[in-house]
Amino acid sequence: MEQDRGGGEIALRLNEVRENIRKACERVGRDPGSVTLVAVSKTKPVSMMREAMACGQKDFGENYPQEFRDKAKELQGEDIRLHLIGHLQRNKVKYVIGDACLIHAVDSVRLAEQIEAEAEKRGLDCDILLEVNVAGEESKFGVAPEDTEALAREIAKLPHVHIRGLMTIAPYVADPEENRVHFRNLRALAVDIDGKNIDNISMNELSMGMTGDYETAVEEGATLVRVGTGIFGARDYSA
Ligand SMILES: *Cc1c(COP(=O)(O)O)cnc(C)c1O
């Protein structure tokens, strides 16, 4: 895939992704308004984010807390929402609290406690998702499916932290159909936990699906899809 995309290219790709989401919704009888496209802009310059913003894009996903902080500062006052989608270390929580509309990848009580401490200090509330390692991949962060409810119950006790649902990073596969079972399982887990009616927990959000498999994820109930390459082109990590 080409590295640099010219002006109109982002608009074209964005519209293509939106259209694919709409079609996926149509196939399963979902309202396209129930799916939020999070444009993953990590490693990409603010100028590219502004191009997407010019096409009405409001939700952006970042992975790296310092990059998140710098972009939040630069885009202060803009009508956008910044999501922190990547793994978060406890000592980096301070960079994102207050500016992140949603922290997608919480997978431990200790991290949640750090978020609680920072949120309380600033008099804020913080919405989070629990990251679930659906395929049991050793290389991945995330709580095991069978431990998710217990983790949710512990985090639910923190008054400034609010669990809104689940998130997963599915395996990298050539055929998105291979991930359908994982998306389905994540949704089933959310329905299961929702049924326990735990105080301070809602399970309305399912963050799943990336460039390679977001259409399948939408068919299986994703409410947030995180698409980077499909909008902004391949990333260059050499810098
Ligand atoms: C980078 C990243 C994405 C976007 O990946 P693409 O394949 O470029 O769409 C989505 N989610 C997370 C957690 C990521 O780190």
mmCIF file with all atom_site columns, C-alpha atoms and ligand atoms in Angstrom, residues 40 42 63 85-86 167 169 209-212 226-230 235 237, ligand 1:
data_model
loop_
_atom_site.group_PDB
_atom_site.id
_atom_site.type_symbol
_atom_site.label_atom_id
_atom_site.label_alt_id
_atom_site.label_comp_id
_atom_site.label_asym_id
_atom_site.label_entity_id
_atom_site.label_seq_id
_atom_site.pdbx_PDB_ins_code
_atom_site.Cartn_x
_atom_site.Cartn_y
_atom_site.Cartn_z
_atom_site.occupancy
_atom_site.B_iso_or_equiv
_atom_site.pdbx_formal_charge
_atom_site.auth_seq_id
_atom_site.auth_comp_id
_atom_site.auth_asym_id
_atom_site.auth_atom_id
_atom_site.pdbx_PDB_model_num
ATOM   1  C CA . VAL A 1 40  ? -7.250  5.424  14.056 1.00 0.00 ? 40  VAL A CA 1
ATOM   2  C CA . LYS A 1 42  ? -1.760  6.934  15.437 1.00 0.00 ? 42  LYS A CA 1
ATOM   3  C CA . ASN A 1 63  ? -2.472  4.388  20.887 1.00 0.00 ? 63  ASN A CA 1
ATOM   4  C CA . ILE A 1 85  ? -7.414  2.564  22.120 1.00 0.00 ? 85  ILE A CA 1
ATOM   5  C CA . GLY A 1 86  ? -3.987  1.134  22.920 1.00 0.00 ? 86  GLY A CA 1
ATOM   6  C CA . MET A 1 167 ? -13.171 -4.332 23.569 1.00 0.00 ? 167 MET A CA 1
ATOM   7  C CA . ILE A 1 169 ? -8.156  -6.957 19.315 1.00 0.00 ? 169 ILE A CA 1
ATOM   8  C CA . GLY A 1 209 ? -13.053 -4.774 14.206 1.00 0.00 ? 209 GLY A CA 1
ATOM   9  C CA . MET A 1 210 ? -10.103 -3.139 12.446 1.00 0.00 ? 210 MET A CA 1
ATOM   10 C CA . THR A 1 211 ? -9.256  -2.529 8.798  1.00 0.00 ? 211 THR A CA 1
ATOM   11 C CA . GLY A 1 212 ? -9.118  -6.233 7.964  1.00 0.00 ? 212 GLY A CA 1
ATOM   12 C CA . ARG A 1 226 ? -11.330 1.073  14.920 1.00 0.00 ? 226 ARG A CA 1
ATOM   13 C CA . VAL A 1 227 ? -10.071 1.610  11.386 1.00 0.00 ? 227 VAL A CA 1
ATOM   14 C CA . GLY A 1 228 ? -6.630  3.063  10.682 1.00 0.00 ? 228 GLY A CA 1
ATOM   15 C CA . THR A 1 229 ? -4.927  1.774  7.544  1.00 0.00 ? 229 THR A CA 1
ATOM   16 C CA . GLY A 1 230 ? -8.218  1.646  5.645  1.00 0.00 ? 230 GLY A CA 1
ATOM   17 C CA . ARG A 1 235 ? 1.770   3.399  8.902  1.00 0.00 ? 235 ARG A CA 1
ATOM   18 C CA . TYR A 1 237 ? 6.965   3.242  12.350 1.00 0.00 ? 237 TYR A CA 1
HETATM 19 C C1 . LIG B 2 .   ? -3.575  0.312  15.235 1.00 0.00 ? 1   LIG B C1 1
HETATM 20 C C2 . LIG B 2 .   ? -4.830  -0.177 15.855 1.00 0.00 ? 1   LIG B C2 1
HETATM 21 C C3 . LIG B 2 .   ? -6.032  -0.231 15.133 1.00 0.00 ? 1   LIG B C3 1
HETATM 22 C C4 . LIG B 2 .   ? -6.136  0.101  13.659 1.00 0.00 ? 1   LIG B C4 1
HETATM 23 O O1 . LIG B 2 .   ? -5.544  -0.900 12.900 1.00 0.00 ? 1   LIG B O1 1
HETATM 24 P P1 . LIG B 2 .   ? -5.713  -0.950 11.300 1.00 0.00 ? 1   LIG B P1 1
HETATM 25 O O2 . LIG B 2 .   ? -5.430  -2.341 10.954 1.00 0.00 ? 1   LIG B O2 1
HETATM 26 O O3 . LIG B 2 .   ? -4.736  0.012  10.743 1.00 0.00 ? 1   LIG B O3 1
HETATM 27 O O4 . LIG B 2 .   ? -7.118  -0.559 11.004 1.00 0.00 ? 1   LIG B O4 1
HETATM 28 C C5 . LIG B 2 .   ? -7.178  -0.619 15.802 1.00 0.00 ? 1   LIG B C5 1
HETATM 29 N N1 . LIG B 2 .   ? -7.158  -0.954 17.102 1.00 0.00 ? 1   LIG B N1 1
HETATM 30 C C6 . LIG B 2 .   ? -6.032  -0.919 17.833 1.00 0.00 ? 1   LIG B C6 1
HETATM 31 C C7 . LIG B 2 .   ? -6.073  -1.290 19.257 1.00 0.00 ? 1   LIG B C7 1
HETATM 32 C C8 . LIG B 2 .   ? -4.831  -0.552 17.229 1.00 0.00 ? 1   LIG B C8 1
HETATM 33 O O5 . LIG B 2 .   ? -3.717  -0.558 17.950 1.00 0.00 ? 1   LIG B O5 1
#
